[in-house]
CSV table of C-alpha atoms and ligand atoms in Angstrom, one decimal:
chain,number,residue,atom,x,y,z
B,1,UNK,CA,60.6,165.5,-93.8
B,2,UNK,CA,61.9,168.2,-95.9
B,3,UNK,CA,65.7,168.9,-95.2
B,4,UNK,CA,67.1,172.4,-95.2
B,5,UNK,CA,70.2,173.3,-97.0
B,6,UNK,CA,72.7,175.9,-95.7
B,7,UNK,CA,73.5,177.0,-98.9
B,8,UNK,CA,72.5,176.9,-102.5
B,9,UNK,CA,74.3,175.0,-105.1
B,10,UNK,CA,75.7,177.1,-107.9
B,11,UNK,CA,75.0,176.3,-111.5
B,12,UNK,CA,77.2,173.7,-113.1
B,13,UNK,CA,80.0,174.8,-115.7
B,14,UNK,CA,77.4,174.9,-118.1
B,15,UNK,CA,77.7,174.7,-121.9
B,16,UNK,CA,76.1,178.0,-123.1
B,17,UNK,CA,72.3,178.6,-123.2
B,18,UNK,CA,69.6,176.1,-122.6
B,19,UNK,CA,68.9,175.1,-126.3
B,20,UNK,CA,72.5,174.9,-127.6
B,21,UNK,CA,73.6,171.8,-129.8
B,22,UNK,CA,72.8,169.3,-126.9
B,23,UNK,CA,75.3,167.6,-124.4
B,24,UNK,CA,73.3,164.7,-124.1
B,25,UNK,CA,73.2,163.8,-127.8
B,26,UNK,CA,76.2,161.7,-127.8
B,27,UNK,CA,76.4,161.4,-123.9
B,28,UNK,CA,77.8,158.3,-122.3
B,29,UNK,CA,75.1,158.0,-119.2
B,30,UNK,CA,76.1,155.5,-116.4
B,31,UNK,CA,73.4,154.4,-114.2
B,32,UNK,CA,74.2,154.2,-110.6
B,33,UNK,CA,72.1,152.1,-108.4
B,34,UNK,CA,72.6,153.9,-105.2
B,35,UNK,CA,71.8,151.0,-102.8
B,36,UNK,CA,74.5,148.7,-104.5
B,37,UNK,CA,77.2,151.3,-105.6
B,38,UNK,CA,79.2,152.2,-102.6
B,39,UNK,CA,78.7,152.3,-99.1
B,40,UNK,CA,80.4,155.2,-97.1
B,41,UNK,CA,78.9,154.5,-93.4
B,42,UNK,CA,79.3,150.6,-93.1
B,43,UNK,CA,75.6,149.9,-92.7
B,44,UNK,CA,75.7,147.3,-95.7
B,45,UNK,CA,73.8,149.8,-98.2
B,46,UNK,CA,75.3,152.1,-100.9
B,47,UNK,CA,74.7,155.8,-100.0
B,48,UNK,CA,75.2,159.3,-101.6
B,49,UNK,CA,78.4,159.9,-100.0
B,50,UNK,CA,79.8,156.6,-101.1
B,51,UNK,CA,78.7,157.4,-104.7
B,52,UNK,CA,80.3,160.9,-104.5
B,53,UNK,CA,83.6,159.2,-103.2
B,54,UNK,CA,83.6,157.1,-106.4
B,55,UNK,CA,82.9,159.7,-108.9
B,56,UNK,CA,86.6,160.0,-110.0
B,57,UNK,CA,86.2,156.4,-110.8
B,58,UNK,CA,83.5,157.2,-113.4
B,59,UNK,CA,85.5,160.4,-114.6
B,60,UNK,CA,88.3,158.0,-115.4
B,61,UNK,CA,86.0,155.3,-116.8
B,62,UNK,CA,85.2,157.9,-119.4
B,63,UNK,CA,81.4,158.7,-118.9
B,64,UNK,CA,79.8,161.9,-119.5
B,65,UNK,CA,76.9,161.7,-116.9
B,66,UNK,CA,75.6,159.7,-114.0
B,67,UNK,CA,71.9,159.0,-113.5
B,68,UNK,CA,71.2,158.3,-109.9
B,69,UNK,CA,68.2,155.7,-109.2
B,70,UNK,CA,65.8,157.1,-106.5
B,71,UNK,CA,67.2,158.0,-103.2
B,72,UNK,CA,64.4,160.1,-101.9
B,73,UNK,CA,62.6,159.3,-98.6
B,74,UNK,CA,60.9,156.0,-99.2
B,75,UNK,CA,59.7,152.9,-97.2
B,76,UNK,CA,61.7,150.9,-99.9
B,77,UNK,CA,58.7,148.9,-101.0
B,78,UNK,CA,60.2,148.9,-104.5
B,79,UNK,CA,63.7,149.8,-104.3
B,80,UNK,CA,62.9,153.6,-103.7
B,81,UNK,CA,60.4,153.8,-106.5
B,82,UNK,CA,57.8,154.4,-103.9
B,83,UNK,CA,58.5,157.9,-102.9
B,84,UNK,CA,57.1,159.4,-99.6
B,85,UNK,CA,58.7,162.7,-100.0
B,86,UNK,CA,60.2,163.9,-103.3
B,87,UNK,CA,62.2,166.8,-101.7
B,88,UNK,CA,64.1,164.6,-99.2
B,89,UNK,CA,66.8,162.2,-99.3
B,90,UNK,CA,66.1,159.0,-97.4
B,91,UNK,CA,68.3,158.6,-94.2
B,92,UNK,CA,69.3,155.3,-95.8
B,93,UNK,CA,71.3,157.3,-98.5
B,94,UNK,CA,72.3,160.5,-96.7
B,95,UNK,CA,70.5,163.8,-96.5
B,96,UNK,CA,70.1,166.6,-98.9
B,97,UNK,CA,73.5,168.2,-98.2
B,98,UNK,CA,75.0,164.8,-99.2
B,99,UNK,CA,72.9,165.2,-102.6
B,100,UNK,CA,74.3,168.9,-102.9
B,101,UNK,CA,77.9,167.6,-102.3
B,102,UNK,CA,77.5,164.9,-104.9
B,103,UNK,CA,76.2,167.4,-107.5
B,104,UNK,CA,78.9,170.0,-106.9
B,105,UNK,CA,81.7,167.3,-106.9
B,106,UNK,CA,80.1,165.7,-110.2
B,107,UNK,CA,80.2,168.9,-111.9
B,108,UNK,CA,83.8,169.8,-110.8
B,109,UNK,CA,84.9,166.6,-112.5
B,110,UNK,CA,83.0,167.5,-115.5
B,111,UNK,CA,80.0,165.0,-115.0
B,112,UNK,CA,76.5,165.8,-115.3
B,113,UNK,CA,73.9,164.5,-112.9
B,114,UNK,CA,70.6,163.0,-113.8
B,115,UNK,CA,68.0,162.1,-111.2
B,116,UNK,CA,64.8,159.9,-111.2
B,117,UNK,CA,61.6,161.3,-111.3
B,118,UNK,CA,58.6,159.0,-110.3
B,119,UNK,CA,55.3,160.5,-111.4
B,120,UNK,CA,52.9,157.5,-112.1
B,121,UNK,CA,52.6,156.8,-108.4
B,122,UNK,CA,53.9,157.6,-104.9
B,123,UNK,CA,54.3,155.7,-101.9
B,124,UNK,CA,51.4,154.8,-99.8
B,125,UNK,CA,53.4,156.7,-97.2
B,126,UNK,CA,53.1,159.9,-99.2
B,127,UNK,CA,51.2,162.6,-96.9
B,128,UNK,CA,48.6,162.9,-99.8
B,129,UNK,CA,47.7,159.4,-99.6
B,130,UNK,CA,47.6,159.3,-95.7
B,131,UNK,CA,45.1,162.0,-95.8
B,132,UNK,CA,41.7,160.2,-96.7
B,133,UNK,CA,40.4,163.4,-98.4
B,134,UNK,CA,43.5,164.5,-100.1
B,135,UNK,CA,43.9,160.7,-101.3
B,136,UNK,CA,40.5,160.6,-102.9
B,137,UNK,CA,41.2,163.8,-105.0
B,138,UNK,CA,44.8,163.0,-106.1
B,139,UNK,CA,44.9,159.2,-106.5
B,140,UNK,CA,42.5,156.9,-108.8
B,141,UNK,CA,40.0,155.5,-106.4
B,142,UNK,CA,36.8,153.8,-107.7
B,143,UNK,CA,34.0,151.9,-106.1
B,144,UNK,CA,34.2,148.1,-106.3
B,145,UNK,CA,31.8,146.0,-108.4
B,146,UNK,CA,29.6,143.2,-107.0
B,147,UNK,CA,26.7,143.5,-104.5
B,148,UNK,CA,28.9,145.1,-101.8
B,149,UNK,CA,31.6,146.4,-103.8
B,150,UNK,CA,33.8,143.5,-103.2
B,151,UNK,CA,35.1,143.1,-106.5
B,152,UNK,CA,37.8,145.3,-108.1
B,153,UNK,CA,36.6,148.0,-110.3
B,154,UNK,CA,38.1,146.4,-113.6
B,155,UNK,CA,40.2,143.4,-114.6
B,156,UNK,CA,43.4,145.3,-114.7
B,157,UNK,CA,46.4,143.6,-113.3
B,158,UNK,CA,49.5,144.9,-111.6
B,159,UNK,CA,52.9,144.8,-113.7
B,160,UNK,CA,54.3,142.9,-110.5
B,161,UNK,CA,51.3,140.3,-110.7
B,162,UNK,CA,48.1,140.2,-109.1
B,163,UNK,CA,45.2,142.6,-109.2
B,164,UNK,CA,45.8,146.2,-109.9
B,165,UNK,CA,43.3,147.3,-107.2
B,166,UNK,CA,43.4,147.0,-103.6
B,167,UNK,CA,40.3,147.9,-101.4
B,168,UNK,CA,40.7,150.4,-98.3
B,169,UNK,CA,39.2,149.9,-95.1
B,170,UNK,CA,36.5,152.5,-96.1
B,171,UNK,CA,35.4,150.0,-98.9
B,172,UNK,CA,36.6,151.8,-102.0
B,173,UNK,CA,39.4,150.7,-104.2
B,174,UNK,CA,42.6,152.4,-105.4
B,175,UNK,CA,44.7,151.7,-108.4
B,176,UNK,CA,48.3,150.5,-108.2
B,177,UNK,CA,49.9,149.3,-111.6
B,178,UNK,CA,52.9,148.4,-109.7
B,179,UNK,CA,52.8,147.2,-105.9
B,180,UNK,CA,49.9,147.8,-103.5
B,181,UNK,CA,52.3,150.4,-101.7
B,182,UNK,CA,52.5,152.4,-105.1
B,183,UNK,CA,49.2,154.0,-105.7
B,184,UNK,CA,48.7,155.6,-109.0
B,185,UNK,CA,48.1,159.5,-108.9
B,186,UNK,CA,45.3,160.8,-110.6
B,187,UNK,CA,46.8,163.2,-113.2
B,188,UNK,CA,43.4,164.6,-114.1
B,189,UNK,CA,44.0,166.7,-110.9
B,190,UNK,CA,45.9,170.0,-111.7
B,191,UNK,CA,47.5,169.8,-108.2
B,192,UNK,CA,49.4,166.6,-109.2
B,193,UNK,CA,50.9,168.6,-112.3
B,194,UNK,CA,51.8,171.6,-110.2
B,195,UNK,CA,53.4,169.4,-107.7
B,196,UNK,CA,55.7,167.6,-110.0
B,197,UNK,CA,56.7,171.0,-112.0
B,198,UNK,CA,57.5,172.2,-108.4
B,199,UNK,CA,59.4,169.0,-107.5
B,200,UNK,CA,61.3,169.3,-110.9
B,201,UNK,CA,62.2,173.1,-110.0
B,202,UNK,CA,63.3,172.0,-106.5
B,203,UNK,CA,66.0,169.6,-108.1
B,204,UNK,CA,67.2,171.8,-110.9
B,205,UNK,CA,67.8,174.5,-108.3
B,206,UNK,CA,69.9,172.1,-106.6
B,207,UNK,CA,72.1,171.7,-109.8
B,208,UNK,CA,70.8,168.6,-111.4
B,209,UNK,CA,71.0,168.4,-115.2
B,210,UNK,CA,67.9,166.4,-116.1
B,211,UNK,CA,65.4,163.9,-115.4
B,212,UNK,CA,64.8,160.0,-116.0
B,213,UNK,CA,61.1,160.0,-116.0
B,214,UNK,CA,60.0,156.5,-114.4
B,215,UNK,CA,57.0,154.9,-116.4
B,216,UNK,CA,56.6,158.0,-118.7
B,217,UNK,CA,54.1,156.0,-120.5
B,218,UNK,CA,51.8,155.9,-117.4
B,219,UNK,CA,50.0,158.6,-115.6
B,220,UNK,CA,47.0,158.8,-118.0
B,221,UNK,CA,44.4,156.0,-118.3
B,222,UNK,CA,41.8,155.4,-120.8
B,223,UNK,CA,38.7,157.1,-119.8
B,224,UNK,CA,36.1,154.7,-118.1
B,225,UNK,CA,39.0,152.5,-117.2
B,226,UNK,CA,37.6,149.7,-119.4
B,227,UNK,CA,38.4,146.2,-119.1
B,228,UNK,CA,41.1,144.4,-120.8
B,229,UNK,CA,39.5,140.9,-121.1
B,230,UNK,CA,42.2,138.5,-120.5
B,231,UNK,CA,44.8,137.9,-117.9
B,232,UNK,CA,48.7,137.6,-118.0
B,233,UNK,CA,48.4,141.6,-118.9
B,234,UNK,CA,52.1,142.0,-118.1
B,235,UNK,CA,52.9,139.9,-121.2
B,236,UNK,CA,51.1,142.3,-123.3
B,237,UNK,CA,52.9,145.3,-122.2
B,238,UNK,CA,55.2,146.5,-124.8
B,239,UNK,CA,53.4,144.5,-127.6
B,240,UNK,CA,49.7,146.5,-127.8
B,241,UNK,CA,48.3,149.6,-126.4
B,242,UNK,CA,46.8,149.1,-123.1
B,243,UNK,CA,44.1,151.3,-121.3
B,244,UNK,CA,46.7,152.0,-118.7
B,245,UNK,CA,49.8,152.5,-120.8
B,246,UNK,CA,51.0,154.6,-123.7
B,247,UNK,CA,47.7,156.4,-123.8
B,248,UNK,CA,47.8,159.5,-126.2
B,249,UNK,CA,47.3,161.8,-123.2
B,250,UNK,CA,50.7,161.4,-121.7
B,251,UNK,CA,52.4,163.5,-124.4
B,252,UNK,CA,50.6,166.6,-123.4
B,253,UNK,CA,52.3,166.1,-119.8
B,254,UNK,CA,55.7,165.7,-121.6
B,255,UNK,CA,55.2,168.8,-123.6
B,256,UNK,CA,54.4,170.8,-120.4
B,257,UNK,CA,57.6,169.3,-118.9
B,258,UNK,CA,59.7,170.1,-122.2
B,259,UNK,CA,58.5,173.8,-122.0
B,260,UNK,CA,59.7,174.0,-118.2
B,261,UNK,CA,63.0,172.2,-118.9
B,262,UNK,CA,63.9,174.5,-122.0
B,263,UNK,CA,62.5,177.5,-120.0
B,264,UNK,CA,64.6,176.8,-117.1
B,265,UNK,CA,67.6,175.9,-119.2
B,266,UNK,CA,67.2,179.5,-121.1
B,267,UNK,CA,66.9,181.4,-117.9
B,268,UNK,CA,70.0,179.7,-116.0
B,269,UNK,CA,72.0,179.3,-119.0
B,270,UNK,CA,72.2,175.5,-118.8
B,271,UNK,CA,70.8,172.5,-121.0
B,272,UNK,CA,68.7,170.4,-118.8
B,273,UNK,CA,67.0,167.1,-120.1
B,274,UNK,CA,64.1,164.8,-119.8
B,275,UNK,CA,64.8,161.1,-120.6
B,276,UNK,CA,61.7,159.1,-121.0
B,277,UNK,CA,61.4,155.3,-119.7
B,278,UNK,CA,58.8,154.4,-122.1
B,279,UNK,CA,57.3,151.0,-122.8
B,280,UNK,CA,55.4,151.4,-126.2
B,281,UNK,CA,54.4,148.6,-128.6
B,282,UNK,CA,56.2,149.9,-131.7
B,283,UNK,CA,59.2,152.1,-132.5
B,284,UNK,CA,56.9,154.6,-134.0
B,285,UNK,CA,54.9,155.1,-130.7
B,286,UNK,CA,58.1,155.2,-128.7
B,287,UNK,CA,59.5,158.1,-131.2
B,288,UNK,CA,56.4,160.1,-130.0
B,289,UNK,CA,58.0,160.7,-126.7
B,290,UNK,CA,60.9,162.3,-128.3
B,291,UNK,CA,59.4,164.7,-130.9
B,292,UNK,CA,61.0,168.1,-130.7
B,293,UNK,CA,58.6,169.5,-128.2
B,294,UNK,CA,58.5,166.4,-125.8
B,295,UNK,CA,61.5,164.8,-123.9
B,296,UNK,CA,65.1,164.6,-125.0
B,297,UNK,CA,65.5,161.2,-125.2
B,298,UNK,CA,64.1,157.8,-124.4
B,299,UNK,CA,66.9,155.5,-123.0
B,300,UNK,CA,67.6,152.0,-123.9
B,301,UNK,CA,70.3,149.3,-122.9
B,302,UNK,CA,71.7,147.1,-125.3
B,303,UNK,CA,74.0,144.1,-124.7
B,304,UNK,CA,76.6,144.5,-127.3
B,305,UNK,CA,78.6,147.3,-125.8
B,306,UNK,CA,81.3,147.9,-128.4
B,307,UNK,CA,78.6,147.8,-131.3
B,308,UNK,CA,76.5,150.2,-129.1
B,309,UNK,CA,79.3,152.6,-128.6
B,310,UNK,CA,80.3,152.6,-132.1
B,311,UNK,CA,76.7,153.7,-133.1
B,312,UNK,CA,75.8,157.4,-133.4
B,313,UNK,CA,73.8,158.7,-130.4
B,314,UNK,CA,74.1,158.4,-126.7
B,315,UNK,CA,74.6,155.3,-124.8
B,316,UNK,CA,73.5,154.2,-121.4
B,317,UNK,CA,75.5,151.8,-119.2
B,318,UNK,CA,74.2,150.0,-116.2
B,319,UNK,CA,76.7,149.9,-113.1
B,320,UNK,CA,78.8,147.1,-113.2
B,321,UNK,CA,78.5,146.1,-116.7
B,322,UNK,CA,82.0,147.6,-117.2
B,323,UNK,CA,83.2,144.9,-114.8
B,324,UNK,CA,81.6,142.3,-116.8
B,325,UNK,CA,79.5,141.3,-113.5
B,326,UNK,CA,77.2,138.4,-114.1
B,327,UNK,CA,73.6,138.4,-113.0
B,328,UNK,CA,73.6,136.7,-109.5
B,329,UNK,CA,70.9,134.0,-110.3
B,330,UNK,CA,71.2,131.9,-106.9
B,331,UNK,CA,70.1,134.6,-104.3
B,332,UNK,CA,68.4,132.7,-101.7
B,333,UNK,CA,64.6,133.8,-101.4
B,334,UNK,CA,64.9,135.1,-97.9
B,335,UNK,CA,67.4,137.8,-98.8
B,336,UNK,CA,65.6,138.9,-101.9
B,337,UNK,CA,63.6,142.4,-102.1
B,338,UNK,CA,62.1,142.8,-105.5
B,339,UNK,CA,58.2,143.2,-104.9
B,340,UNK,CA,57.9,141.4,-108.4
B,341,UNK,CA,59.7,138.3,-107.0
B,342,UNK,CA,57.1,137.9,-104.2
B,343,UNK,CA,54.2,138.7,-106.4
B,344,UNK,CA,55.3,138.3,-110.0
B,345,UNK,CA,55.8,134.6,-110.9
B,346,UNK,CA,52.9,133.5,-108.9
B,347,UNK,CA,50.5,136.1,-110.1
B,348,UNK,CA,51.5,136.4,-113.7
B,349,UNK,CA,53.5,139.6,-113.3
B,350,UNK,CA,56.8,140.4,-114.4
B,351,UNK,CA,59.5,137.9,-113.8
B,352,UNK,CA,60.6,139.2,-110.5
B,353,UNK,CA,64.3,138.6,-110.6
B,354,UNK,CA,65.7,142.3,-110.4
B,355,UNK,CA,67.8,141.6,-107.3
B,356,UNK,CA,70.0,139.6,-109.2
B,357,UNK,CA,71.5,142.6,-111.1
B,358,UNK,CA,71.5,144.7,-107.9
B,359,UNK,CA,74.1,143.2,-105.8
B,360,UNK,CA,76.5,145.5,-104.4
B,361,UNK,CA,79.8,146.3,-106.5
B,362,UNK,CA,83.1,144.7,-105.9
B,363,UNK,CA,85.7,147.6,-105.7
B,364,UNK,CA,88.6,145.9,-104.1
B,365,UNK,CA,90.0,142.9,-102.1
B,366,UNK,CA,89.8,139.1,-101.9
B,367,UNK,CA,86.2,138.4,-100.2
B,368,UNK,CA,83.0,140.1,-99.7
B,369,UNK,CA,82.2,142.9,-99.4
B,370,UNK,CA,84.9,143.7,-101.8
B,371,UNK,CA,85.3,147.2,-100.6
B,372,UNK,CA,81.7,148.1,-101.2
B,373,UNK,CA,81.8,149.3,-97.5
B,374,UNK,CA,83.2,148.8,-94.1
B,375,UNK,CA,80.1,146.5,-93.2
B,376,UNK,CA,78.6,143.8,-95.2
B,377,UNK,CA,76.2,144.2,-98.3
B,378,UNK,CA,72.4,144.4,-98.4
B,379,UNK,CA,72.4,141.5,-100.8
B,380,UNK,CA,75.1,138.9,-100.5
B,381,UNK,CA,77.9,139.1,-103.0
B,382,UNK,CA,79.4,135.9,-104.6
B,383,UNK,CA,82.4,134.4,-103.1
B,384,UNK,CA,84.1,134.3,-106.4
B,385,UNK,CA,84.0,137.9,-107.4
B,386,UNK,CA,87.5,138.7,-106.4
B,387,UNK,CA,88.9,138.7,-110.2
B,388,UNK,CA,86.1,140.9,-111.0
B,389,UNK,CA,86.8,143.8,-108.6
B,390,UNK,CA,87.7,147.2,-109.9
B,391,UNK,CA,91.4,146.8,-108.5
B,392,UNK,CA,91.7,143.6,-110.0
B,393,UNK,CA,90.7,144.6,-113.6
B,394,UNK,CA,92.8,147.8,-113.5
B,395,UNK,CA,95.6,147.5,-115.9
B,396,UNK,CA,94.9,144.1,-116.9
B,397,UNK,CA,94.5,144.9,-120.8
B,398,UNK,CA,92.5,141.6,-121.3
B,399,UNK,CA,89.9,142.9,-118.7
B,400,UNK,CA,86.3,144.0,-119.4
B,401,UNK,CA,87.0,147.2,-117.5
B,402,UNK,CA,90.0,148.2,-119.5
B,403,UNK,CA,88.0,147.4,-122.7
B,404,UNK,CA,85.4,149.7,-121.6
B,405,UNK,CA,88.0,152.5,-120.6
B,406,UNK,CA,89.6,152.3,-124.0
B,407,UNK,CA,86.3,152.4,-126.0
B,408,UNK,CA,85.0,155.3,-123.9
B,409,UNK,CA,88.4,157.0,-124.3
B,410,UNK,CA,88.3,156.6,-128.2
B,411,UNK,CA,84.6,157.8,-128.3
B,412,UNK,CA,85.9,161.1,-126.8
B,413,UNK,CA,89.0,161.2,-128.9
B,414,UNK,CA,87.6,160.5,-132.3
B,415,UNK,CA,85.9,163.4,-133.4
B,416,UNK,CA,82.5,163.0,-134.6
B,417,UNK,CA,82.2,159.5,-133.3
B,418,UNK,CA,79.4,160.2,-131.0
B,419,UNK,CA,77.0,162.1,-133.2
B,420,UNK,CA,78.6,162.0,-136.8
B,421,UNK,CA,77.4,160.2,-139.9
B,422,UNK,CA,77.5,156.2,-140.6
B,423,UNK,CA,77.8,154.4,-143.8
B,424,UNK,CA,77.2,150.6,-144.2
B,425,UNK,CA,80.0,148.8,-145.9
B,426,UNK,CA,79.8,145.5,-148.0
B,427,UNK,CA,80.5,142.6,-145.9
B,428,UNK,CA,80.1,138.7,-145.8
B,429,UNK,CA,77.0,137.1,-144.6
B,430,UNK,CA,76.7,137.2,-141.0
B,431,UNK,CA,79.2,140.2,-140.5
B,432,UNK,CA,77.9,143.8,-140.1
B,433,UNK,CA,80.4,146.4,-141.1
B,434,UNK,CA,79.9,150.3,-141.0
B,435,UNK,CA,82.0,153.3,-141.0
B,436,UNK,CA,81.9,156.0,-138.6
B,437,UNK,CA,84.3,159.2,-138.3
B,438,UNK,CA,87.7,157.7,-137.6
B,439,UNK,CA,86.7,154.0,-137.5
B,440,UNK,CA,85.2,151.2,-139.1
B,441,UNK,CA,83.2,148.6,-136.9
B,442,UNK,CA,82.9,144.9,-137.9
B,443,UNK,CA,80.4,142.7,-135.8
B,444,UNK,CA,80.5,139.1,-136.5
B,445,UNK,CA,77.4,137.7,-135.5
B,446,UNK,CA,78.2,134.0,-136.3
B,447,UNK,CA,79.6,131.6,-133.7
B,448,UNK,CA,82.8,130.9,-135.9
B,449,UNK,CA,85.8,132.8,-137.2
B,450,UNK,CA,85.1,134.7,-140.5
B,451,UNK,CA,87.9,135.9,-142.8
B,452,UNK,CA,87.7,139.2,-144.8
B,453,UNK,CA,90.1,141.6,-146.4
B,454,UNK,CA,91.9,143.3,-143.8
B,455,UNK,CA,90.2,146.8,-143.3
B,456,UNK,CA,93.0,148.3,-141.5
B,457,UNK,CA,94.6,148.2,-137.8
B,458,UNK,CA,92.7,147.0,-135.1
B,459,UNK,CA,92.0,149.7,-132.5
B,460,UNK,CA,89.7,147.7,-130.1
B,461,UNK,CA,88.3,144.2,-130.1
B,462,UNK,CA,85.9,142.2,-127.8
B,463,UNK,CA,88.0,139.1,-128.6
B,464,UNK,CA,91.5,138.4,-129.9
B,465,UNK,CA,91.7,139.3,-133.6
B,466,UNK,CA,94.3,138.1,-136.2
B,467,UNK,CA,95.7,139.9,-139.2
B,468,UNK,CA,97.7,137.6,-141.6
B,469,UNK,CA,99.1,140.1,-144.3
B,470,UNK,CA,96.1,141.5,-146.1
B,471,UNK,CA,93.6,138.9,-144.3
B,472,UNK,CA,91.8,139.7,-141.2
B,473,UNK,CA,90.4,136.8,-139.1
B,474,UNK,CA,87.1,137.9,-137.0
B,475,UNK,CA,86.6,135.5,-134.0
B,476,UNK,CA,83.1,134.2,-133.9
B,477,UNK,CA,80.6,136.7,-131.9
B,478,UNK,CA,83.1,139.5,-131.6
B,479,UNK,CA,82.8,143.5,-132.3
B,480,UNK,CA,86.1,145.1,-133.6
B,481,UNK,CA,86.9,148.7,-134.1
B,482,UNK,CA,89.5,149.3,-137.0
B,483,UNK,CA,91.4,152.5,-137.5
B,484,UNK,CA,90.8,154.0,-140.9
B,485,UNK,CA,91.6,157.5,-142.0
B,486,UNK,CA,89.3,160.4,-140.8
B,487,UNK,CA,88.6,161.6,-144.4
B,488,UNK,CA,85.1,160.7,-145.3
B,489,UNK,CA,83.5,161.9,-142.2
C,1,LIG,C1,60.3,151.5,-113.6
C,1,LIG,C2,61.6,151.2,-112.7
C,1,LIG,C3,61.3,149.9,-111.9
C,1,LIG,C4,60.2,150.4,-110.8
C,1,LIG,C5,58.9,150.7,-111.8
C,1,LIG,C6,58.0,151.3,-111.0
C,1,LIG,O1,60.2,150.4,-114.4
C,1,LIG,O2,62.8,150.8,-113.5
C,1,LIG,O3,62.6,149.6,-111.1
C,1,LIG,O4,59.8,149.2,-110.2
C,1,LIG,O5,59.1,151.7,-112.8
C,1,LIG,O6,58.1,152.4,-110.6
């Protein structure tokens, strides 16, 4: 399935050697859910060409990097997180040339590109899994329990609900911590290590600036695959170390990848990064993934954007949040595609409502598909999204989109805001106040107005703020950035 390229992608306009100060430290990274971002060919499904055509919008929004969700060859049993060929683009999203074009265009616009890598599992259509001999070596197969091996090898449950094991026609069982179409790889096998290193090099050669490592806490399972002892295991994830997640052994893999990334960066004069999606029960255990010799970051979303953007460090935005798009909660069951929906609620897995935040973006116009593409959209868009389109919000000073544009613009313009210092300031109960280079940020966590001595001139606010002489009135549930002299940075 691998597609050939006619020409190699040149290295991006890169910032010095592989281990410089780190472009990623204070970067704003925008997640493009490719299927729902922009559709160039009118089939109702977003694609790489559509995403490339919209890159100027992201540059103007003020982000530093885009993270593309999986666009690899896949039967789409789990939105592309079931990869059948890690080196090919699924025809649904285009081809390898489109990926190459997208990366080049992004670099021309000074945007970096991060792609997903999915190492915990492949698709059950992956050639390794389709070959019974290879499958047994490279995936987690075990004999069943019971007289005829008719019971699963242990009591583990899939994150999406139901047992984490499926029996094959041959009578043995394979592990899938997610959907049955996503068999877990056996990371005790050196071929698996070698393959993922080769896949990373393949995409680095095409010019990507890093990887978002899917389920970076998976891969290594406790030896002997011990029972957990009770059900509803999806609810335990993130609260305790389970024998299938956040095992200490995963860190050796991340160390190897860090060496690969640093080595590649050094050789090619680029900084390329690894970002963990890591579910760990404590902040201390999460921090282990970002030790200096492991991955560069573990990403996080937070709801209160202005507060997040005022804090030191990098920030992740999910597509559509800059438009204030609500989650669509009334999708009919027959249009849903999230595997967790069909398994989850019935079988004790995750809630299964991810489709609601994957509804295609509204760009322009009065009715669906709102400029998403020339055809329809793979999930129906609400009829009342006309006021939320990019066009409708552009130049409206009260819109969410302009709030994001201003906030991201300030983040760029105020030197040191991204990675400079921070100091807490005295504030009334229920209010947080801290200074950053060039600004003071107040967050009123109370549902009602709070008065305080005016800290300066409002630069940006999530709700209308009033300043009466020396007194400022902070509206309830608001975040405000105030201009202050840059001294004290
Ligand atoms: C990650 C992805 C999710 C996917 C899962 C399995 O959690 O965010 O979409 O279903 O990994 O790959």
